[in-house]
Coordinates of C-alpha atoms in Angstrom, one line a residue:
M248 CA -21.7 -3.0 21.8
R249 CA -21.7 -5.5 25.3
A250 CA -22.7 -8.4 23.2
A251 CA -19.8 -8.4 20.8
R252 CA -17.4 -7.1 23.5
L253 CA -18.6 -10.9 25.0
I254 CA -17.9 -12.8 21.4
K255 CA -14.5 -11.3 21.2
M256 CA -14.1 -11.6 25.1
V257 CA -14.4 -15.4 24.7
L258 CA -12.7 -15.8 21.2
L259 CA -9.5 -15.0 23.5
L260 CA -10.0 -16.6 25.7
Q261 CA -10.8 -19.9 23.7
S262 CA -7.2 -18.9 21.7
R263 CA -4.7 -19.1 24.8
P264 CA -4.2 -21.0 27.3
S265 CA -5.8 -18.6 30.2
M266 CA -5.5 -14.7 31.1
T267 CA -5.4 -11.8 33.7
A268 CA -7.6 -9.5 33.9
A269 CA -5.2 -6.7 33.0
E270 CA -4.7 -8.6 29.8
L271 CA -8.0 -8.8 29.0
A272 CA -8.9 -5.2 29.7
R273 CA -6.2 -3.9 27.5
E274 CA -7.0 -6.1 24.9
L275 CA -10.9 -5.2 25.5
E276 CA -10.1 -1.5 25.5
V277 CA -12.5 -1.1 29.3
S278 CA -12.0 -1.6 32.6
E279 CA -11.2 -4.8 35.1
R280 CA -14.3 -4.4 36.9
T281 CA -16.6 -4.6 34.5
I282 CA -13.7 -7.7 33.0
T283 CA -15.6 -9.0 36.5
R284 CA -18.9 -8.7 35.5
D285 CA -18.2 -9.8 31.5
A286 CA -16.8 -13.0 33.0
Q287 CA -20.2 -13.1 35.4
A288 CA -22.6 -13.0 33.0
L289 CA -20.7 -15.4 30.5
S290 CA -21.0 -17.5 33.3
E291 CA -24.3 -17.8 33.7
A292 CA -24.7 -17.7 30.1
G293 CA -23.9 -20.7 30.5
V294 CA -20.3 -20.7 29.5
P295 CA -17.9 -22.2 31.6
V296 CA -15.5 -19.2 32.3
Y297 CA -13.5 -20.2 35.4
A298 CA -11.2 -17.1 37.5
D299 CA -8.1 -18.7 38.8
R300 CA -7.4 -16.7 42.5
G301 CA -4.3 -15.5 43.4
R302 CA -0.6 -13.0 41.6
V303 CA -0.5 -15.0 39.2
G304 CA -4.0 -16.3 38.5
G305 CA -6.4 -14.9 35.5
Y306 CA -9.2 -15.8 33.4
R307 CA -10.2 -19.4 31.3
L308 CA -12.1 -21.4 29.5
I309 CA -12.6 -25.4 31.4
G310 CA -13.9 -28.5 29.8
G311 CA -12.3 -27.7 26.3
Y312 CA -15.3 -25.2 26.2
R313 CA -15.7 -23.9 22.3
T314 CA -17.8 -21.9 21.0
R315 CA -19.7 -21.9 17.3
L316 CA -19.2 -18.4 16.8
T317 CA -16.1 -19.2 14.2
G318 CA -17.3 -18.0 11.4
L319 CA -16.4 -15.5 9.0
A320 CA -17.7 -12.8 8.1
R321 CA -17.5 -11.1 4.5
S322 CA -15.8 -7.8 5.6
E323 CA -13.6 -10.2 7.9
A324 CA -12.8 -12.7 4.7
E325 CA -11.8 -10.4 2.6
A326 CA -10.1 -8.3 5.3
L327 CA -7.9 -11.3 6.4
F328 CA -5.9 -11.0 3.3
L329 CA -4.7 -8.0 3.5
S330 CA -3.4 -8.7 7.3
G331 CA -0.1 -7.8 6.4
V332 CA -0.6 -4.1 5.7
P333 CA -1.7 -2.7 8.8
G334 CA -1.3 0.4 8.0
A335 CA -3.3 0.3 4.8
L336 CA -6.3 -1.4 6.7
R337 CA -6.5 1.5 9.1
E338 CA -6.4 4.0 6.6
M339 CA -9.8 1.8 4.3
G340 CA -11.4 1.4 7.6
L341 CA -10.8 -2.6 9.1
E342 CA -8.2 -2.6 11.7
D343 CA -11.9 -3.5 13.7
A344 CA -12.9 -6.1 11.0
A345 CA -9.1 -8.1 10.4
S346 CA -8.8 -8.1 13.9
A347 CA -12.2 -9.8 14.1
A348 CA -10.9 -11.8 11.7
R349 CA -7.7 -13.0 13.3
L350 CA -9.4 -13.5 16.8
K351 CA -11.6 -15.6 15.1
V352 CA -8.8 -17.8 13.3
S353 CA -7.3 -18.5 16.3
A354 CA -9.8 -19.5 17.9
A355 CA -10.0 -22.5 14.9
L356 CA -6.8 -23.2 15.1
L357 CA -5.6 -26.7 16.8
P358 CA -3.2 -26.0 19.6
S359 CA -0.3 -27.2 17.3
L360 CA -1.0 -24.0 15.4
K361 CA -2.0 -20.9 17.9
D362 CA 1.7 -19.5 17.3
A363 CA 0.2 -19.1 13.7
S364 CA 0.0 -15.7 13.5
R365 CA 3.0 -15.0 15.2
T366 CA 5.4 -16.6 13.6
A367 CA 4.4 -14.7 10.5
S368 CA 4.4 -11.1 11.6
Q369 CA 8.1 -11.7 12.9
R370 CA 9.1 -13.6 9.2
F371 CA 6.7 -10.9 7.4
H372 CA 5.6 -7.3 7.7
L373 CA 5.7 -4.6 4.6
D374 CA 6.3 -1.1 5.2
A375 CA 4.7 0.5 1.6
P376 CA 5.2 4.2 1.4
A377 CA 8.5 5.2 0.0
W378 CA 11.7 6.0 2.1
F379 CA 11.7 10.0 3.7
A380 CA 8.0 11.1 2.9
E381 CA 4.6 11.1 5.3
P382 CA 2.5 10.4 4.6
K383 CA -0.6 11.2 5.2
T384 CA -4.5 9.3 4.6
P385 CA -7.2 10.6 2.8
E386 CA -9.4 11.7 4.0
L387 CA -12.0 10.2 1.4
L388 CA -10.3 6.8 1.7
P389 CA -12.9 4.8 3.9
S390 CA -16.1 5.8 2.1
I391 CA -14.7 5.6 -1.6
A392 CA -13.1 1.7 -0.4
E393 CA -16.7 0.7 1.1
A394 CA -18.3 0.8 -2.0
V395 CA -15.3 -0.4 -4.1
W396 CA -16.7 -3.5 -1.1
D397 CA -20.1 -3.4 -1.7
D398 CA -19.8 -2.4 -5.5
L399 CA -21.1 0.6 -5.3
R400 CA -21.4 3.5 -7.3
V401 CA -20.6 7.0 -6.1
T402 CA -20.7 10.4 -7.2
A403 CA -17.4 12.7 -7.1
R404 CA -15.9 15.2 -7.3
Y405 CA -12.0 15.6 -8.3
R406 CA -9.2 18.6 -9.5
R407 CA -8.8 18.5 -12.7
Q408 CA -5.9 20.8 -13.3
E409 CA -7.9 24.6 -12.8
A410 CA -10.9 23.3 -11.6
D411 CA -13.7 20.0 -10.4
V412 CA -14.5 18.0 -12.3
E413 CA -18.2 16.0 -11.7
R414 CA -18.3 12.3 -12.8
E415 CA -20.7 9.1 -12.1
L416 CA -17.9 5.9 -11.2
E417 CA -17.4 2.2 -10.2
P418 CA -14.6 2.1 -8.2
Y419 CA -13.7 -1.4 -8.9
G420 CA -10.7 -1.8 -6.5
L421 CA -7.6 -0.3 -4.6
V422 CA -4.3 -0.2 -5.5
L423 CA -2.1 1.5 -2.6
K424 CA 1.1 2.7 -4.0
A425 CA 4.4 4.2 -2.6
G426 CA 2.4 5.5 0.2
V427 CA 0.1 7.1 -2.5
W428 CA -3.2 5.9 -2.6
Y429 CA -4.9 5.2 -6.2
V430 CA -9.1 3.9 -7.4
C431 CA -8.8 2.3 -9.8
A432 CA -13.0 2.6 -11.5
R433 CA -15.2 2.5 -14.8
V434 CA -16.7 5.6 -15.3
T435 CA -20.5 4.9 -15.7
G436 CA -22.4 4.9 -19.4
S437 CA -18.3 5.0 -20.8
G438 CA -16.8 1.3 -20.4
S439 CA -13.6 3.1 -19.6
F440 CA -11.5 2.3 -17.0
R441 CA -9.0 4.9 -15.5
V442 CA -7.1 5.7 -12.8
Y443 CA -7.5 8.4 -10.0
R444 CA -5.5 9.1 -7.2
I445 CA -7.9 9.5 -3.9
D446 CA -6.1 12.7 -2.9
R447 CA -7.4 14.5 -5.7
F448 CA -11.1 13.8 -4.9
T449 CA -13.3 17.1 -3.3
A450 CA -15.7 15.1 -2.4
V451 CA -17.3 11.9 -3.3
E452 CA -21.6 10.9 -2.6
P453 CA -21.2 7.4 -2.3
G454 CA -25.5 6.0 -4.1
S455 CA -27.7 3.5 -3.0
E456 CA -27.2 0.9 -6.8
R457 CA -25.1 -1.7 -6.9
F458 CA -23.4 -1.9 -10.6
G459 CA -22.8 -5.4 -12.0
R460 CA -18.7 -5.9 -11.5
D461 CA -17.4 -7.4 -15.2
E462 CA -15.9 -10.6 -13.7
S463 CA -12.9 -10.3 -16.5
F464 CA -11.1 -7.4 -14.8
D465 CA -8.4 -8.0 -13.5
L466 CA -7.1 -5.2 -10.9
P467 CA -2.9 -6.3 -10.9
G468 CA -3.1 -6.7 -15.0
F469 CA -4.7 -3.3 -14.9
W470 CA -2.7 -1.7 -12.4
A471 CA 0.3 -3.1 -14.6
E472 CA -0.4 -1.7 -18.0
R473 CA -1.4 2.0 -17.2
A474 CA 1.5 2.3 -15.2
A475 CA 3.8 1.5 -17.8
Q476 CA 2.4 3.1 -19.5
F477 CA 1.5 6.6 -18.0
A478 CA 5.9 5.7 -16.9
R479 CA 6.9 5.9 -21.2
S480 CA 4.3 8.9 -21.0
L481 CA 6.3 11.0 -19.5
L482 CA 9.2 9.8 -21.4
R483 CA 9.4 12.7 -23.8
A484 CA 12.4 13.1 -25.3
T485 CA 15.5 12.0 -25.8
I486 CA 19.1 12.6 -25.4
V487 CA 22.5 10.3 -26.9
V488 CA 25.4 9.6 -24.8
R489 CA 28.2 7.7 -24.1
L490 CA 28.5 4.8 -20.7
T491 CA 32.1 3.1 -19.8
E492 CA 30.8 -0.3 -18.3
A493 CA 30.8 0.8 -15.1
G494 CA 27.9 3.6 -16.4
A495 CA 26.1 1.0 -18.4
R496 CA 25.7 -1.5 -14.4
R497 CA 24.6 1.8 -12.7
L498 CA 21.6 3.3 -15.5
K499 CA 19.5 1.0 -14.3
H500 CA 19.7 2.7 -10.8
T501 CA 19.8 6.1 -12.5
V502 CA 17.1 6.3 -15.0
D503 CA 13.4 4.8 -15.6
P504 CA 14.7 0.6 -15.1
L505 CA 12.6 -0.2 -18.1
S506 CA 14.0 2.1 -20.5
A507 CA 18.1 1.2 -19.8
Q508 CA 17.2 -2.1 -20.0
E509 CA 15.6 -1.4 -23.6
A510 CA 18.4 1.3 -24.9
L511 CA 21.0 -0.9 -23.4
A512 CA 20.1 -3.8 -25.6
E513 CA 19.6 -2.0 -28.2
A514 CA 23.2 -0.5 -27.9
G515 CA 25.5 -1.1 -30.9
P516 CA 29.3 -3.4 -29.8
P517 CA 31.2 -0.9 -27.4
D518 CA 34.4 0.8 -29.3
D519 CA 37.9 0.3 -28.5
G520 CA 37.6 2.0 -25.5
G521 CA 35.4 -0.1 -24.2
R522 CA 31.9 2.2 -24.1
I523 CA 28.5 1.8 -25.9
T524 CA 26.5 4.0 -27.6
L525 CA 23.2 4.1 -27.3
T526 CA 19.8 6.4 -27.7
L527 CA 18.4 6.9 -24.0
P528 CA 14.1 8.3 -23.5
V529 CA 14.7 10.6 -20.8
E530 CA 11.6 12.9 -18.7
S531 CA 13.3 16.2 -19.6
Y532 CA 16.8 17.2 -20.8
D533 CA 16.8 19.3 -17.2
V534 CA 15.3 16.0 -14.8
A535 CA 18.6 13.9 -17.8
Y536 CA 21.4 16.1 -16.1
T537 CA 20.1 15.9 -13.3
Q538 CA 20.0 12.2 -12.9
L539 CA 23.3 11.2 -15.3
L540 CA 25.1 13.4 -13.5
S541 CA 25.2 11.1 -10.3
L542 CA 27.2 9.2 -12.9
G543 CA 30.0 11.7 -13.1
P544 CA 32.5 10.6 -15.6
E545 CA 30.9 7.2 -16.5
V546 CA 28.9 8.8 -18.6
E547 CA 29.7 11.2 -21.1
V548 CA 26.6 13.1 -23.1
L549 CA 27.0 13.3 -27.1
E550 CA 23.5 14.8 -27.2
P551 CA 21.4 17.3 -27.4
S552 CA 24.0 19.9 -27.5
G553 CA 23.1 22.1 -24.9
L554 CA 23.3 19.6 -22.8
R555 CA 26.4 18.8 -24.1
R556 CA 27.5 22.0 -22.8
R557 CA 25.8 21.8 -18.9
F558 CA 28.0 18.5 -18.2
A559 CA 30.8 19.7 -19.1
E560 CA 30.4 23.1 -17.3
A561 CA 29.4 21.6 -14.7
A562 CA 32.8 18.9 -14.6
A563 CA 35.0 22.1 -15.0
R564 CA 33.5 23.8 -12.0
T565 CA 34.0 21.1 -10.4
A566 CA 37.4 20.7 -11.3
A567 CA 38.1 24.2 -10.4
Y568 CA 36.7 24.1 -7.0
Y569 CA 39.1 20.9 -6.5
E570 CA 42.7 22.8 -7.3
E571 CA 41.2 26.2 -5.5
Q572 CA 40.7 23.7 -2.3
G573 CA 44.3 22.1 -3.7

């Protein structure tokens, strides 16, 4: 533990002109007295740590000292590519690895590039969770993440409807979608890849056996294909609507964007009033009612008749309310 702290202290001093005892104590999560002892230990070991006394004093390395301890470990190098997603790193248990990797990179940079990490963080930030949702980190995520990094088979139990199902999985990759974690895994022995929500796992037992990774597997491509299939699978009903020009422009912001785009492309020419008629796939009539109600007078439902009556009744109730209010 102390050896790792001493190495981190050297890297911190190498990446900055100087640091006070208070700053080092805060970074290393120890007391200032411990920093004094560590500095003395480094000096005795041949690392030229110099202490500047006084109110503005601090610790620095002298003589252009450069440590050779800047080689990246595999976990640190992999974590570095995710350093723009601090919340995700923390949830997967990789925050320490990413911190060490950033320190090593900072220590190896030329003086003219020392501000690279700060300028990057001020120009890019990824906030993955959706609005108005408080994301919860799945308890088993770190175990699954470790298996993903090490290509380890896992025995997992997950909730499916009212029962728990057990599978032996080969976890290929993790996906964070709108604050929800998924694992893309191959079922051992079947060769088929599936997607599982990690918060539905009830138990995960990593094994000691590594699986042979299919190098042709493309995680982004696989996820995009499955996400599109999932979105399409939800669209089990169709309706016929007539839209104004404004309604057509707003449709993609109201229903599934791809379905709206395809429906608009297949629609015929506008009628004399500038309205277009199209057939639109929807999840259900109830969902369509909720979604299209926001378009107000820019949409007219033609079919099915039951949904058309619901819109007519809603319009009548709204008109009656405004008449009563004057």
